[in-house]
């Protein structure tokens, strides 16, 4: 409980910066970082789907050769 009270008592200046432009720039940097992380996750997912598709395709090819 004590920790949450300390967070509430932090000065706004510490959280948002000394003026509006600092707050805007900090928010913009955090947003860019968040979307870059989402883009990395999306790219990793796309690459894993491509690998899975290639493996399934190869397995189907081998199965058709056996028949």
CSV table of N, CA and C in Angstrom, one decimal:
chain,number,residue,atom,x,y,z
A,1,UNK,N,0.8,-1.2,0.0
A,1,UNK,CA,0.0,0.0,0.0
A,1,UNK,C,0.9,1.3,0.0
A,2,UNK,N,2.0,1.2,0.7
A,2,UNK,CA,2.9,2.3,0.8
A,2,UNK,C,3.4,2.7,-0.5
A,3,UNK,N,3.8,1.7,-1.3
A,3,UNK,CA,4.4,1.9,-2.7
A,3,UNK,C,3.4,2.7,-3.6
A,4,UNK,N,2.1,2.3,-3.5
A,4,UNK,CA,1.1,2.9,-4.4
A,4,UNK,C,0.9,4.4,-4.0
A,5,UNK,N,1.0,4.6,-2.7
A,5,UNK,CA,0.8,6.0,-2.3
A,5,UNK,C,2.0,6.9,-2.7
A,6,UNK,N,3.2,6.3,-2.7
A,6,UNK,CA,4.3,7.0,-3.2
A,6,UNK,C,4.2,7.4,-4.7
A,7,UNK,N,3.7,6.4,-5.5
A,7,UNK,CA,3.5,6.7,-6.9
A,7,UNK,C,2.5,7.8,-7.1
A,8,UNK,N,1.5,7.9,-6.3
A,8,UNK,CA,0.5,9.0,-6.4
A,8,UNK,C,1.0,10.3,-6.0
A,9,UNK,N,2.1,10.3,-5.2
A,9,UNK,CA,2.6,11.6,-4.7
A,9,UNK,C,3.8,12.1,-5.6
A,10,UNK,N,4.1,11.3,-6.6
A,10,UNK,CA,5.2,11.8,-7.5
A,10,UNK,C,4.8,13.1,-8.1
A,11,UNK,N,5.7,14.0,-8.2
A,11,UNK,CA,5.4,15.3,-8.9
A,11,UNK,C,5.1,15.1,-10.4
A,12,UNK,N,4.2,15.9,-10.9
A,12,UNK,CA,3.8,15.8,-12.3
A,12,UNK,C,5.0,16.1,-13.2
A,13,UNK,N,5.9,17.0,-12.7
A,13,UNK,CA,7.0,17.3,-13.4
A,13,UNK,C,7.9,16.1,-13.7
A,14,UNK,N,8.0,15.2,-12.7
A,14,UNK,CA,8.8,14.0,-12.9
A,14,UNK,C,8.2,13.1,-13.9
A,15,UNK,N,6.9,13.0,-14.0
A,15,UNK,CA,6.2,12.1,-14.9
A,15,UNK,C,6.2,12.6,-16.3
A,16,UNK,N,5.8,13.9,-16.5
A,16,UNK,CA,5.6,14.4,-17.8
A,16,UNK,C,6.7,15.4,-18.3
A,17,UNK,N,7.6,15.7,-17.5
A,17,UNK,CA,8.6,16.7,-17.9
A,17,UNK,C,8.3,18.1,-17.4
A,18,UNK,N,9.3,19.0,-17.8
A,18,UNK,CA,9.1,20.3,-17.2
A,18,UNK,C,8.1,21.2,-17.9
A,19,UNK,N,7.8,20.9,-19.2
A,19,UNK,CA,6.8,21.7,-19.9
A,19,UNK,C,6.1,20.8,-20.9
A,20,UNK,N,5.2,21.4,-21.6
A,20,UNK,CA,4.3,20.6,-22.5
A,20,UNK,C,5.1,19.9,-23.6
A,21,UNK,N,6.1,20.5,-24.2
A,21,UNK,CA,6.9,19.9,-25.2
A,21,UNK,C,7.7,18.7,-24.7
A,22,UNK,N,8.2,18.7,-23.5
A,22,UNK,CA,8.8,17.5,-22.9
A,22,UNK,C,7.8,16.4,-22.8
A,23,UNK,N,6.7,16.7,-22.3
A,23,UNK,CA,5.6,15.7,-22.1
A,23,UNK,C,5.2,15.1,-23.4
A,24,UNK,N,5.1,15.9,-24.4
A,24,UNK,CA,4.7,15.4,-25.8
A,24,UNK,C,5.8,14.6,-26.3
A,25,UNK,N,7.1,15.0,-26.2
A,25,UNK,CA,8.2,14.2,-26.8
A,25,UNK,C,8.3,12.9,-26.0
A,26,UNK,N,8.1,12.9,-24.7
A,26,UNK,CA,8.2,11.6,-24.0
A,26,UNK,C,7.1,10.7,-24.4
A,27,UNK,N,5.9,11.2,-24.5
A,27,UNK,CA,4.8,10.4,-25.0
A,27,UNK,C,5.0,9.8,-26.4
A,28,UNK,N,5.5,10.7,-27.3
A,28,UNK,CA,5.8,10.2,-28.6
A,28,UNK,C,6.8,9.1,-28.7
A,29,UNK,N,7.9,9.3,-27.9
A,29,UNK,CA,8.9,8.3,-27.8
A,29,UNK,C,8.4,6.9,-27.3
A,30,UNK,N,7.5,7.0,-26.3
A,30,UNK,CA,6.9,5.8,-25.7
A,30,UNK,C,6.0,5.1,-26.7
A,31,UNK,N,5.3,5.9,-27.5
A,31,UNK,CA,4.4,5.4,-28.5
A,31,UNK,C,5.1,4.7,-29.6
A,32,UNK,N,6.2,5.4,-30.1
A,32,UNK,CA,7.1,4.8,-31.1
A,32,UNK,C,7.7,3.5,-30.7
A,33,UNK,N,8.1,3.4,-29.4
A,33,UNK,CA,8.7,2.2,-28.9
A,33,UNK,C,7.7,1.1,-28.8
A,34,UNK,N,6.5,1.4,-28.4
A,34,UNK,CA,5.4,0.4,-28.3
A,34,UNK,C,5.1,-0.2,-29.7
A,35,UNK,N,4.9,0.7,-30.7
A,35,UNK,CA,4.6,0.2,-32.0
A,35,UNK,C,5.7,-0.5,-32.7
A,36,UNK,N,6.9,-0.2,-32.4
A,36,UNK,CA,8.1,-0.9,-32.9
A,36,UNK,C,8.1,-2.3,-32.3
A,37,UNK,N,7.7,-2.5,-31.0
A,37,UNK,CA,7.7,-3.8,-30.4
A,37,UNK,C,6.5,-4.6,-31.0
A,38,UNK,N,5.4,-4.0,-31.3
A,38,UNK,CA,4.3,-4.7,-32.0
A,38,UNK,C,4.7,-5.1,-33.4
A,39,UNK,N,5.4,-4.3,-34.1
A,39,UNK,CA,5.9,-4.6,-35.4
A,39,UNK,C,6.8,-5.8,-35.4
A,40,UNK,N,7.7,-5.8,-34.4
A,40,UNK,CA,8.6,-6.9,-34.3
A,40,UNK,C,7.9,-8.2,-34.0
A,41,UNK,N,6.9,-8.2,-33.1
A,41,UNK,CA,6.1,-9.4,-32.9
A,41,UNK,C,5.3,-9.8,-34.1
A,42,UNK,N,4.8,-8.9,-34.8
A,42,UNK,CA,4.0,-9.2,-36.0
A,42,UNK,C,4.9,-9.9,-37.1
A,43,UNK,N,6.1,-9.3,-37.2
A,43,UNK,CA,7.1,-9.9,-38.2
A,43,UNK,C,7.5,-11.3,-37.8
A,44,UNK,N,7.8,-11.5,-36.5
A,44,UNK,CA,8.2,-12.8,-36.0
A,44,UNK,C,7.0,-13.8,-36.3
A,45,UNK,N,5.8,-13.4,-36.1
A,45,UNK,CA,4.7,-14.3,-36.3
A,45,UNK,C,4.6,-14.6,-37.8
A,46,UNK,N,4.7,-13.6,-38.6
A,46,UNK,CA,4.6,-13.9,-40.1
A,46,UNK,C,5.7,-14.8,-40.5
A,47,UNK,N,6.9,-14.6,-40.0
A,47,UNK,CA,8.0,-15.5,-40.4
A,47,UNK,C,7.8,-17.0,-39.9
A,48,UNK,N,7.2,-17.1,-38.7
A,48,UNK,CA,7.0,-18.5,-38.2
A,48,UNK,C,5.9,-19.1,-39.1
A,49,UNK,N,4.9,-18.4,-39.5
A,49,UNK,CA,3.9,-18.9,-40.4
A,49,UNK,C,4.4,-19.4,-41.7
A,50,UNK,N,5.4,-18.6,-42.3
A,50,UNK,CA,6.0,-19.0,-43.5
A,50,UNK,C,6.8,-20.3,-43.4
A,51,UNK,N,7.6,-20.4,-42.2
A,51,UNK,CA,8.3,-21.6,-42.0
A,51,UNK,C,7.4,-22.8,-41.8
A,52,UNK,N,6.3,-22.6,-41.1
A,52,UNK,CA,5.3,-23.7,-40.9
A,52,UNK,C,4.7,-24.1,-42.3
A,53,UNK,N,4.4,-23.2,-43.1
A,53,UNK,CA,3.8,-23.5,-44.4
A,53,UNK,C,4.8,-24.2,-45.3
A,54,UNK,N,6.1,-23.8,-45.2
A,54,UNK,CA,7.1,-24.5,-46.0
A,54,UNK,C,7.3,-26.0,-45.5
A,55,UNK,N,7.3,-26.2,-44.2
A,55,UNK,CA,7.5,-27.5,-43.7
A,55,UNK,C,6.3,-28.4,-44.0
A,56,UNK,N,5.1,-27.8,-44.0
A,56,UNK,CA,3.9,-28.6,-44.3
A,56,UNK,C,3.9,-28.9,-45.8
A,57,UNK,N,4.3,-28.0,-46.6
A,57,UNK,CA,4.4,-28.2,-48.1
A,57,UNK,C,5.4,-29.4,-48.4
A,58,UNK,N,6.5,-29.3,-47.7
A,58,UNK,CA,7.6,-30.4,-47.9
A,58,UNK,C,7.0,-31.7,-47.4
A,59,UNK,N,6.3,-31.8,-46.3
A,59,UNK,CA,5.8,-33.0,-45.8
A,59,UNK,C,4.7,-33.6,-46.8
A,60,UNK,N,3.9,-32.7,-47.3
A,60,UNK,CA,2.9,-33.2,-48.3
A,60,UNK,C,3.6,-33.7,-49.6
A,61,UNK,N,4.7,-33.0,-50.0
A,61,UNK,CA,5.4,-33.5,-51.2
A,61,UNK,C,6.0,-34.9,-50.9
A,62,UNK,N,6.6,-35.1,-49.8
A,62,UNK,CA,7.2,-36.4,-49.5
A,62,UNK,C,6.1,-37.4,-49.4
A,63,UNK,N,4.9,-37.1,-48.8
A,63,UNK,CA,3.8,-38.0,-48.7
A,63,UNK,C,3.3,-38.4,-50.0
A,64,UNK,N,3.2,-37.5,-51.0
A,64,UNK,CA,2.7,-37.8,-52.3
A,64,UNK,C,3.8,-38.6,-53.1
A,65,UNK,N,5.0,-38.5,-52.8
A,65,UNK,CA,6.1,-39.3,-53.4
A,65,UNK,C,6.0,-40.7,-52.9
A,66,UNK,N,5.7,-40.9,-51.7
A,66,UNK,CA,5.6,-42.3,-51.1
A,66,UNK,C,4.4,-43.0,-51.7
A,67,UNK,N,3.3,-42.3,-52.0
A,67,UNK,CA,2.1,-43.0,-52.5
A,67,UNK,C,2.4,-43.3,-53.9
